[in-house]
Short mmCIF file of C-alpha atoms and ligand atoms in Angstrom, two decimals:
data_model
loop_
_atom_site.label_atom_id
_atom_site.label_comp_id
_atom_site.label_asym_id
_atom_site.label_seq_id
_atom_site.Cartn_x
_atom_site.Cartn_y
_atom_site.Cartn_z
CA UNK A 1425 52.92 -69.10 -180.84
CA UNK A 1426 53.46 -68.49 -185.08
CA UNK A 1427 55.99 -71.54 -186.14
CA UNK A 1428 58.31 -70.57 -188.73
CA UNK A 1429 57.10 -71.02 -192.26
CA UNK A 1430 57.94 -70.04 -195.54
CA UNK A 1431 55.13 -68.64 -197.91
CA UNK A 1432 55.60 -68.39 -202.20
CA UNK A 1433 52.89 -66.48 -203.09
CA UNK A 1434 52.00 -67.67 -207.08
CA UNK A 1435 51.14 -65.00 -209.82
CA UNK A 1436 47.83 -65.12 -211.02
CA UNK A 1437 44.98 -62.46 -211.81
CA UNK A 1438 41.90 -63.80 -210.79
CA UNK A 1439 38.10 -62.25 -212.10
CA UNK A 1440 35.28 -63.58 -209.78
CA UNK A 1441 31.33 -62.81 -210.43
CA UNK A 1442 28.81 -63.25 -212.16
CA UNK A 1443 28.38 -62.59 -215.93
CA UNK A 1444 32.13 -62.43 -216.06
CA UNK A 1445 32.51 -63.88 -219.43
CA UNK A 1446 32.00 -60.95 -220.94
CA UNK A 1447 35.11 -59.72 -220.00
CA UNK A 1448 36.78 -62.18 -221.70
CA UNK A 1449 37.58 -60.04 -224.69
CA UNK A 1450 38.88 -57.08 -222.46
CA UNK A 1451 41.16 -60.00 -220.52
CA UNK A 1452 42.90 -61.01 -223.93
CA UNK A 1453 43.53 -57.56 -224.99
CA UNK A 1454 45.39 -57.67 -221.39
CA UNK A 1455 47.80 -60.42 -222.18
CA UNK A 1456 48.12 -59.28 -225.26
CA UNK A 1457 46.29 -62.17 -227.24
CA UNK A 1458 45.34 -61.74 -230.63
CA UNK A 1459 44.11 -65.02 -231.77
CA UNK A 1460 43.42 -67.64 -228.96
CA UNK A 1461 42.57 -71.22 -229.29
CA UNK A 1462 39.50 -72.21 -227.29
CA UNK A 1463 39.72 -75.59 -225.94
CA UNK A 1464 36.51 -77.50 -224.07
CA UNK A 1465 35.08 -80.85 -224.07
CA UNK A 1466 33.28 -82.28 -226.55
CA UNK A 1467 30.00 -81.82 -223.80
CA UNK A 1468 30.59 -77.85 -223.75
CA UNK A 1469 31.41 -77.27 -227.03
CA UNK A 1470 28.26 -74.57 -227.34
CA UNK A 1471 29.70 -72.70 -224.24
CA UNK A 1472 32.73 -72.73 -226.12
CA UNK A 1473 31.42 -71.47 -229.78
CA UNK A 1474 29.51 -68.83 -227.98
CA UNK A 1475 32.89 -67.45 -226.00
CA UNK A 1476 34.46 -67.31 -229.18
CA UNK A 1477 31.77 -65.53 -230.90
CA UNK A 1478 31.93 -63.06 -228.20
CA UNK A 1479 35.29 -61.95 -228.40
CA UNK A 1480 35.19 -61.70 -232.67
CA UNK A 1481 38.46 -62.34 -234.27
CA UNK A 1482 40.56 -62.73 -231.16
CA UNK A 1483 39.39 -66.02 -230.95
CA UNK A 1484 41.08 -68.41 -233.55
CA UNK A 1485 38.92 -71.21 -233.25
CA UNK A 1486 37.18 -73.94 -230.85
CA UNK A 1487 39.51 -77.38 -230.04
CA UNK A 1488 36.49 -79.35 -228.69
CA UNK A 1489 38.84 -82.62 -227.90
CA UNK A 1490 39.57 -82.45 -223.75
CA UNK A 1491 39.06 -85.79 -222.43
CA UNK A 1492 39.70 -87.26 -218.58
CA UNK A 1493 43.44 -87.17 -217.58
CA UNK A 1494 44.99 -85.33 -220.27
CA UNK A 1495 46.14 -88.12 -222.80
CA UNK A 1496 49.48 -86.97 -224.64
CA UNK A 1497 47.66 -87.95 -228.15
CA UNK A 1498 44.74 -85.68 -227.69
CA UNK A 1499 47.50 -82.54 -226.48
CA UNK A 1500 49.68 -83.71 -229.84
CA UNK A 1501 46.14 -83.21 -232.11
CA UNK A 1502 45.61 -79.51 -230.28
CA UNK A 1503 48.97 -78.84 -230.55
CA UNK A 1504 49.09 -79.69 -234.68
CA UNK A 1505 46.15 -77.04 -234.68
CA UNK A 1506 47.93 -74.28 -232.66
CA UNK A 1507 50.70 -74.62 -235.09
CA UNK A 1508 48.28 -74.43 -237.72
CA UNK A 1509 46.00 -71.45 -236.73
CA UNK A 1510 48.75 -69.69 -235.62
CA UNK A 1511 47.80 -69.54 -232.21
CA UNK A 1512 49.17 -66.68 -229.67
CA UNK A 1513 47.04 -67.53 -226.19
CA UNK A 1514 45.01 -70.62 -225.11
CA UNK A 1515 41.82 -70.35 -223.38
CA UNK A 1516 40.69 -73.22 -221.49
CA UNK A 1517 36.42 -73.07 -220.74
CA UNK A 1518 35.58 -76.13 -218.38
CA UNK A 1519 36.83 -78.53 -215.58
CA UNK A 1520 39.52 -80.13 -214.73
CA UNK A 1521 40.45 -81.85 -218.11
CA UNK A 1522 39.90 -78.82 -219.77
CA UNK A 1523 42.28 -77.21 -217.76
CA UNK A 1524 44.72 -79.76 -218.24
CA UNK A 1525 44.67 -79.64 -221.51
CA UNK A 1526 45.72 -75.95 -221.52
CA UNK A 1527 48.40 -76.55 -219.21
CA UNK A 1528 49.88 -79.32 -221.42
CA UNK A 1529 49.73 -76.73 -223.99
CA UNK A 1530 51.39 -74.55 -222.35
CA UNK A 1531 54.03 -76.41 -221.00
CA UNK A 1532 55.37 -77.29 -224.47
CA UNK A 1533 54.53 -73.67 -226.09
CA UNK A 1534 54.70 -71.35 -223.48
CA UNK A 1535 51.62 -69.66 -224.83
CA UNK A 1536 49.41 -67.74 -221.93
CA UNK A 1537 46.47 -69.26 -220.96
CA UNK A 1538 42.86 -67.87 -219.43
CA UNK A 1539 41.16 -70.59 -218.09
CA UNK A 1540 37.31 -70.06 -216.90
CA UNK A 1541 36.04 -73.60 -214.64
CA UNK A 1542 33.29 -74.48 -214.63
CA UNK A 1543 33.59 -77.23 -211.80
CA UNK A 1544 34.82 -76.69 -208.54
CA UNK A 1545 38.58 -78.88 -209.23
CA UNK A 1546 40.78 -76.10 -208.83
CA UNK A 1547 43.48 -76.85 -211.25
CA UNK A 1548 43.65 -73.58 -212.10
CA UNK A 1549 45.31 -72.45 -209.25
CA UNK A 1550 48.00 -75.07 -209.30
CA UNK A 1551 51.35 -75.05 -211.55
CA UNK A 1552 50.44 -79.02 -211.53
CA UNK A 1553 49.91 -81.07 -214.44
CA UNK A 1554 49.16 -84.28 -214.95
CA UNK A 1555 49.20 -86.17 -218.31
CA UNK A 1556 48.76 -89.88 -218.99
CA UNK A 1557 50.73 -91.83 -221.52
CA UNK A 1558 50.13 -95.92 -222.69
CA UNK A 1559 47.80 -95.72 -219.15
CA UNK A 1560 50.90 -94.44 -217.35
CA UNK A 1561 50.31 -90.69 -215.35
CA UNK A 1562 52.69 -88.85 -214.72
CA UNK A 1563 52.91 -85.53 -213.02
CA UNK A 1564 54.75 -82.42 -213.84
CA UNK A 1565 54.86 -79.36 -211.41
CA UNK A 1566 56.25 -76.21 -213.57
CA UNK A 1567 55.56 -72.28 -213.40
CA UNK A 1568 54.72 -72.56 -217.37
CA UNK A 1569 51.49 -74.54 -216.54
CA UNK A 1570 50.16 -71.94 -213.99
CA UNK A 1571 47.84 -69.63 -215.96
CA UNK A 1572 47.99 -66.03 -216.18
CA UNK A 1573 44.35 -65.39 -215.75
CA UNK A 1574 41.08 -67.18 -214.10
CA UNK A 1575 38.12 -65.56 -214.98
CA UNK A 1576 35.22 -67.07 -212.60
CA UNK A 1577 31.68 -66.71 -214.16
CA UNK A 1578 29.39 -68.10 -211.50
CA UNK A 1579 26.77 -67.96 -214.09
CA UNK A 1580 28.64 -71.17 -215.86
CA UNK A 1581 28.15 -73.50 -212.62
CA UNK A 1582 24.69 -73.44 -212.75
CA UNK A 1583 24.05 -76.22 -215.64
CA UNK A 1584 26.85 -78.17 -213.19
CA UNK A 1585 24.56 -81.39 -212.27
CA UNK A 1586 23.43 -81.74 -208.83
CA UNK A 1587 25.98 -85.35 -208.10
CA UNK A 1588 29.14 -83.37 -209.36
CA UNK A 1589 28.66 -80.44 -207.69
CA UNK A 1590 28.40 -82.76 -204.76
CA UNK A 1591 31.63 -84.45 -205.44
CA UNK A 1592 33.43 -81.70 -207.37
CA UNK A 1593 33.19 -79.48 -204.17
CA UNK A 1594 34.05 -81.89 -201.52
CA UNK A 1595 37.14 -82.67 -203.94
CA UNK A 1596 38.27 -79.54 -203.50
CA UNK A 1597 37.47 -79.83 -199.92
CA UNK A 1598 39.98 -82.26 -199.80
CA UNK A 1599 42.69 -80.01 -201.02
CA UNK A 1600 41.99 -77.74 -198.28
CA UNK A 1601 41.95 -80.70 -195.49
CA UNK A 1602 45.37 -81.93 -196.49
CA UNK A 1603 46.77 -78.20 -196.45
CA UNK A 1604 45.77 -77.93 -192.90
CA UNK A 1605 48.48 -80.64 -192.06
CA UNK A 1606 51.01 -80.53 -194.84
CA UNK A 1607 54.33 -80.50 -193.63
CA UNK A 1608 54.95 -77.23 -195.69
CA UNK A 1609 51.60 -75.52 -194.02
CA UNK A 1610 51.95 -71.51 -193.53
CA UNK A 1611 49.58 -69.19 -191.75
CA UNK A 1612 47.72 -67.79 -194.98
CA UNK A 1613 47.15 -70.97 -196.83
CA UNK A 1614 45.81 -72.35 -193.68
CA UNK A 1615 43.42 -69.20 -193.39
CA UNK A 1616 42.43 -69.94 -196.78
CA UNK A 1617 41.65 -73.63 -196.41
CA UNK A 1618 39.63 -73.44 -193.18
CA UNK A 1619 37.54 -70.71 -194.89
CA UNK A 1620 37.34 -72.41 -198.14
CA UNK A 1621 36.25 -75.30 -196.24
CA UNK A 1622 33.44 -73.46 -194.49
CA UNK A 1623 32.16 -71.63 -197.92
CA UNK A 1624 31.62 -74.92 -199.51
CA UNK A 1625 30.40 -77.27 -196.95
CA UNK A 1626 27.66 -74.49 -196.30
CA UNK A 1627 26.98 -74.73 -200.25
CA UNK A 1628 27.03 -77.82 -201.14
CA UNK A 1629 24.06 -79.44 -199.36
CA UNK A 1630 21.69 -76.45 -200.70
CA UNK A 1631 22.88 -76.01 -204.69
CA UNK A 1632 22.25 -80.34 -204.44
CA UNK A 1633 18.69 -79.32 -202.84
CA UNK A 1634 18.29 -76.72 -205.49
CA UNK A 1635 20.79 -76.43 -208.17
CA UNK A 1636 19.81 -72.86 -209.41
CA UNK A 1637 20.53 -71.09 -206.05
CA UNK A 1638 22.64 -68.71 -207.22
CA UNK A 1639 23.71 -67.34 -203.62
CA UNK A 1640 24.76 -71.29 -202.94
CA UNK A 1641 26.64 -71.31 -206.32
CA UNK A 1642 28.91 -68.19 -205.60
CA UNK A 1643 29.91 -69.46 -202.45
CA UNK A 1644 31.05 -72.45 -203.91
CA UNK A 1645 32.52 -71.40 -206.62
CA UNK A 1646 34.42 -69.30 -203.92
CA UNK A 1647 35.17 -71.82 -201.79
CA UNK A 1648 36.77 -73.69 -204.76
CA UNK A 1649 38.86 -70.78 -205.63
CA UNK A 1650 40.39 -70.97 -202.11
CA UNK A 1651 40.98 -74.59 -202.25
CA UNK A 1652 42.39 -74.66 -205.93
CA UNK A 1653 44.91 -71.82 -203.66
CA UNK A 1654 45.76 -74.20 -201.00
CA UNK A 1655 46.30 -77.20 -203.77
CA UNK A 1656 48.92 -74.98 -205.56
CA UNK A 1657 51.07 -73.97 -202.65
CA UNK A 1658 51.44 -76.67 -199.97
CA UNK A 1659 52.12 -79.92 -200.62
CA UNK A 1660 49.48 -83.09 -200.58
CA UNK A 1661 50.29 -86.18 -198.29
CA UNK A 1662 47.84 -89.20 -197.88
CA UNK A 1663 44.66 -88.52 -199.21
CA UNK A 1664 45.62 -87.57 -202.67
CA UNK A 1665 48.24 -90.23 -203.17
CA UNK A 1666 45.42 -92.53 -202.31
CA UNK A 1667 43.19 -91.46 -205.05
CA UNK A 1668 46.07 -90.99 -207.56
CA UNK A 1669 47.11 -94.92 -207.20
CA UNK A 1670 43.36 -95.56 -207.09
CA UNK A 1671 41.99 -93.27 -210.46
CA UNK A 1672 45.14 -94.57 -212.02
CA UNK A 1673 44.67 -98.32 -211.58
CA UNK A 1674 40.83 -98.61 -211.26
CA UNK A 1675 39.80 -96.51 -213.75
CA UNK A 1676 37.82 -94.45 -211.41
CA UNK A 1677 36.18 -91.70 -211.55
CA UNK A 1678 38.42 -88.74 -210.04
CA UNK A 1679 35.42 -86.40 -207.79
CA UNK A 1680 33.96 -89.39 -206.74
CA UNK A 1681 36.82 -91.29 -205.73
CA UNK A 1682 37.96 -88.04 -203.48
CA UNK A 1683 34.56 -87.83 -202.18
CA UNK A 1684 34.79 -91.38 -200.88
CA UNK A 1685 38.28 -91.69 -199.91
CA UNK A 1686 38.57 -88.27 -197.79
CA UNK A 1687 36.69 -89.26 -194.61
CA UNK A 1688 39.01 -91.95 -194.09
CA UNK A 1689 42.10 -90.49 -194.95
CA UNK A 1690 40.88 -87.84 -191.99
CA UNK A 1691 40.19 -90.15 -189.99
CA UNK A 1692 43.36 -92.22 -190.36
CA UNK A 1693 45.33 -88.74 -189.84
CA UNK A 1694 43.35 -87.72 -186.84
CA UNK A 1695 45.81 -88.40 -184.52
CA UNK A 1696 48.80 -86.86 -185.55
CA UNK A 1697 46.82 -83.26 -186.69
CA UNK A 1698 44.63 -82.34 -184.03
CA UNK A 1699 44.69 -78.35 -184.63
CA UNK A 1700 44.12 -79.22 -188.53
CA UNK A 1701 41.04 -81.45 -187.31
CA UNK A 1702 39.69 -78.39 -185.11
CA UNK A 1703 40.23 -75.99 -187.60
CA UNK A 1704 38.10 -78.95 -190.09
CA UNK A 1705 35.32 -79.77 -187.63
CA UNK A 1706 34.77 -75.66 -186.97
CA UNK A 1707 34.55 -75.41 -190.47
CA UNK A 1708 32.20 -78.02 -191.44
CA UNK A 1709 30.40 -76.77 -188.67
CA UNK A 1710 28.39 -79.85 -187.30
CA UNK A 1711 28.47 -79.30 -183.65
CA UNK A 1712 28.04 -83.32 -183.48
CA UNK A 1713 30.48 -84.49 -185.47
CA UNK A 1714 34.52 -84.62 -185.31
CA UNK A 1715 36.57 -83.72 -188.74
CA UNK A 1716 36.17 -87.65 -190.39
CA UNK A 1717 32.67 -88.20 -189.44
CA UNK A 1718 31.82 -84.56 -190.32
CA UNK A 1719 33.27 -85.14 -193.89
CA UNK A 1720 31.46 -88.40 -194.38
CA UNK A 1721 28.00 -87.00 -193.31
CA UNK A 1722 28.44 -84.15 -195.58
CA UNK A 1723 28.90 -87.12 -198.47
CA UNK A 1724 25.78 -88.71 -197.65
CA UNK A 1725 23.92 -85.43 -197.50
CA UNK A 1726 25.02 -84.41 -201.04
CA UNK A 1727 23.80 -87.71 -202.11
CA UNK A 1728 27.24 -89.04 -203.29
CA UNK A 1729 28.34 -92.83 -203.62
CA UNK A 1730 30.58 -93.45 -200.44
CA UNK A 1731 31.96 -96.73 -201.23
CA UNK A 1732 34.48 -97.71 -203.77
CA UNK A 1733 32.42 -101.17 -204.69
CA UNK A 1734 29.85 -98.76 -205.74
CA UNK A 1735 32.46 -96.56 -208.52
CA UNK A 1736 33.19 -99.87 -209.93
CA UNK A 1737 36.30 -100.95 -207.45
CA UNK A 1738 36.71 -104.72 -207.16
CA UNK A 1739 37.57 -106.00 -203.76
CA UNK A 1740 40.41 -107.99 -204.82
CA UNK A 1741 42.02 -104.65 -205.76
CA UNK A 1742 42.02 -103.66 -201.55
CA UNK A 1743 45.56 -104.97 -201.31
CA UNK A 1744 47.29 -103.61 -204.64
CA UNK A 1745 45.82 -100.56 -203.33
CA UNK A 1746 47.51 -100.41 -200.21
CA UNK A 1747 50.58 -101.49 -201.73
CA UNK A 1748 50.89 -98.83 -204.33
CA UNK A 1749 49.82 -96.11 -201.78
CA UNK A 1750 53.33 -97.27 -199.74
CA UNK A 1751 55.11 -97.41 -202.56
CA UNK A 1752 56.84 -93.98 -203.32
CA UNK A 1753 54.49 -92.39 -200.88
CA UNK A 1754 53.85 -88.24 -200.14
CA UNK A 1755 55.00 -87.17 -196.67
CA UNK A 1756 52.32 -87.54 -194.41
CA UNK A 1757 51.54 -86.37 -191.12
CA UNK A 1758 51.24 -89.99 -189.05
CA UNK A 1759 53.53 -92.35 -190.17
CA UNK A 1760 52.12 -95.18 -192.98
CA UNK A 1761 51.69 -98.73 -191.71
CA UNK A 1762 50.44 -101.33 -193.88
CA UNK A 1763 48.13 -102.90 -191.54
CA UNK A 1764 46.05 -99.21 -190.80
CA UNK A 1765 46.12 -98.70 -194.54
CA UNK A 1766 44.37 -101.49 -196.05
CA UNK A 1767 42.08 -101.29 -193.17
CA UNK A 1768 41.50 -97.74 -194.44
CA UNK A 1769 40.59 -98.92 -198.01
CA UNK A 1770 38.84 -101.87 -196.88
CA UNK A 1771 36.32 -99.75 -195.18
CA UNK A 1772 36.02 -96.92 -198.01
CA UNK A 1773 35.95 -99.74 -200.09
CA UNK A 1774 32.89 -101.05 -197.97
CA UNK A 1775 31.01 -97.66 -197.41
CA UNK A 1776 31.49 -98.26 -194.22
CA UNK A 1777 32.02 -94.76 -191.65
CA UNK A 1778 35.61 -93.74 -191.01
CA UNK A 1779 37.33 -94.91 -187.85
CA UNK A 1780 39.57 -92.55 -185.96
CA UNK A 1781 42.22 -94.56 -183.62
P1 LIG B 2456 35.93 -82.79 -215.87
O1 LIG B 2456 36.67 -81.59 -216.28
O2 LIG B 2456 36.37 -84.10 -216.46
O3 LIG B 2456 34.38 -82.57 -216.16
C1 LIG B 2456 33.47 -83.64 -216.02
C2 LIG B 2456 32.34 -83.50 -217.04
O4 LIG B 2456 31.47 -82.43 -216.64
C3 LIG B 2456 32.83 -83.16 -218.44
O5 LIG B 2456 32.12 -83.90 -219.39
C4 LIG B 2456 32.52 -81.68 -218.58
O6 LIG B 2456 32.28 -81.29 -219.90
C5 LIG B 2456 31.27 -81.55 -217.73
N1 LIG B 2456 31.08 -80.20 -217.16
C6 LIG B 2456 32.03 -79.43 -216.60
N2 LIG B 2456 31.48 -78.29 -216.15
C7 LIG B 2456 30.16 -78.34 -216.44
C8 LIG B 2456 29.08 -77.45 -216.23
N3 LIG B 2456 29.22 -76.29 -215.57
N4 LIG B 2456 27.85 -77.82 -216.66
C9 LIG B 2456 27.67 -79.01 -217.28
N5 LIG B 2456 28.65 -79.91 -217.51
C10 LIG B 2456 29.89 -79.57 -217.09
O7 LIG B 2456 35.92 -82.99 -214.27
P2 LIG B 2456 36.73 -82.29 -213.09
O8 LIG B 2456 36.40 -83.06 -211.88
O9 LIG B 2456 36.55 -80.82 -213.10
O10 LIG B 2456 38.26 -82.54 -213.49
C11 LIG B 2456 38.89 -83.78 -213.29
C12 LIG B 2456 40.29 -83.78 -213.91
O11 LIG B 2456 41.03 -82.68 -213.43
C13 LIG B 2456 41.10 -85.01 -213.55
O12 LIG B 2456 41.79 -85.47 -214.70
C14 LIG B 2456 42.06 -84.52 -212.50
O13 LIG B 2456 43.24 -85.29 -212.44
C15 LIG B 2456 42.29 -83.11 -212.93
N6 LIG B 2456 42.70 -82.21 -211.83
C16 LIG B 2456 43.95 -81.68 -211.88
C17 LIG B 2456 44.39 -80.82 -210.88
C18 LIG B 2456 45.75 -80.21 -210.97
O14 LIG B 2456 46.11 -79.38 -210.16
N7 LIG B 2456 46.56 -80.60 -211.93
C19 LIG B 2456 43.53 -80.48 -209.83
C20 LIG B 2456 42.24 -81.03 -209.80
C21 LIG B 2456 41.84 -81.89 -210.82
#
């Protein structure tokens, strides 16, 4: 039996290989771009010069400022040099704060953007932004943020250390878990995430064995692409509320924080998803394990932290946790009880494995 669902497919031209970013030229001419700005961290700001060498004048110059969560003063000192350079297209070369610092361009210019990752986040699939102001984030969901064009050069994952690829994949594993149960789920995204599930979790434990594997690297890269997809179309419910009040109050690191909260999130939703667990535990493919414990043994085989304590959380923080994560929470798939939710974070908190019941 096919419930009824409703499907908004988002327009986007995606490039996916190897050596792609030599098309980036060829990709401007497409949108029409005649001088871009080139925005990176201050880490890839060599990646960046060389892009902009490549594609000669269309490039107007390198913004090397992206920082974690998008402040608003570092978009209003990017923006000052768009207006400056006059800038016609932005292209955003990195990860996730990269990205968002395109989209935050974008959302007060309207400029088109090319964005080429170089992590596994998949914010460039999403019309998502989020920006942070005096500490507070707030999120924006818009069509002007989606970008035109993602150009994915494996090639650029390969310097990606060995710990974030660990946690940047299974972070965008956990866009692809919560899509399996979202209450606006449709036939295709699911499709997506249970395949974009099975192309990383097959990755991930060989590029952290052997970070040059190119073979491993595509299909994660790929994988990501699929669960950057799922991210941008159905909605997110537990999980990612969890981590949002948790990254915004903690200070913690955002892959990391995914990597350790997802198990029990699961684990918690067990119950009221069972296909989305089936379609999670084929995918991770551990004839042994269900979805939760599945996730969490994938987390200690990439080597990542899996307790909160260890990113820095205190324990007196468990209960502001759980309070914030009931206050204005996502639609979820099992109703949210206090009691089951600090018991949640207590045990990420602890390391300790998930607990379905
Ligand atoms: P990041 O972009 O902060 O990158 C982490 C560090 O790794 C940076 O210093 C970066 O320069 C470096 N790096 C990136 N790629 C590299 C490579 N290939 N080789 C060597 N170093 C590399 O981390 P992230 O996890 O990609 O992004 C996190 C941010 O993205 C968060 O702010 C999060 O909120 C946001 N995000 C937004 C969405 C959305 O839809 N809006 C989705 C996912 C993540």
């Amino acid at each position: 039996m096919i419930d009824p669902f409703v499907y908004t497919a988002l327009p986007c031209r995606v490039v996916f290989g190897s050596g792609t970013l030599a098309r980036l030229g060829d990709e401007l001419d497409r949108l029409g771009v005649k001088r871009a700005l080139v925005l990176c961290t201050p880490l890839q700001r060599d990646l960046a010069e060389r892009a902009a060498r490549g594609v000669g004048s269309r490039a107007a110059g390198v913004f090397a400022g992206a920082v974690m969560h998008t402040p608003v003063d570092v978009t209003e000192r990017a923006l000052a040099e768009v207006h400056a350079k006059g800038v016609d297209g932005l292209v955003a070369l990195g990860g996730g704060s990269t990205t968002g610092l395109g989209k935050a361009l974008a959302l007060r210019t309207d400029l088109p953007q090319l964005v080429v990752p170089t992590t596994y986040a998949g914010s460039e699939m999403t019309p998502i932004l989020g920006e942070t102001k005096d500490g507070v984030k707030t999120t924006t969901r818009s069509p002007k943020v989606l970008p035109e064009v993602v150009l994915y050069d494996v090639d650029l994952t390969l310097s990606l250390p060995p710990a974030l690829s660990g946690t940047s994949g299974i972070n965008a594993i956990a866009h692809a878990v919560e899509a399996l149960y979202a209450q606006d789920r449709n036939p295709i995204t699911s499709l997506m995430a249970e395949e974009g599930i099975r192309a990383l979790a097959g990755a991930l434990p060989a590029l952290v064995r052997a970070p040059g594997d190119r073979d491993a690297r595509e299909r994660a890269l790929y994988g990501a692409w699929l669960c950057g997809t799922c991210l941008g179309a159905v909605g997110m419910a537990l999980h990612h509320k969890l981590c949002h009040a948790l990254g915004g109050s903690f200070d913690l690191p955002h892959a990391e924080t995914h990597t350790v909260v997802l198990p029990h999130a699961t684990a918690f939703n067990a119950p009221a998803a069972p296909s989305a667990m089936a379609a999670i535990a084929r995918a991770l493919g551990r004839a042994d394990a269900d979805a939760a414990a599945g996730l969490y043994a994938l987390a200690g085989e990439v080597g990542a932290a899996r307790a909160l304590k260890d990113l820095g959380m205190p324990g007196a923080g468990i209960d502001r946790a759980a309070d914030l994560a009931l206050a204005s929470p996502y639609w979820n798939p099992r109703p949210l009880e206090r009691a089951a939710i600090r018991e949640l974070l207590a045990r990420a908190w602890a390391g300790e494995p998930p607990q379905t019941n």
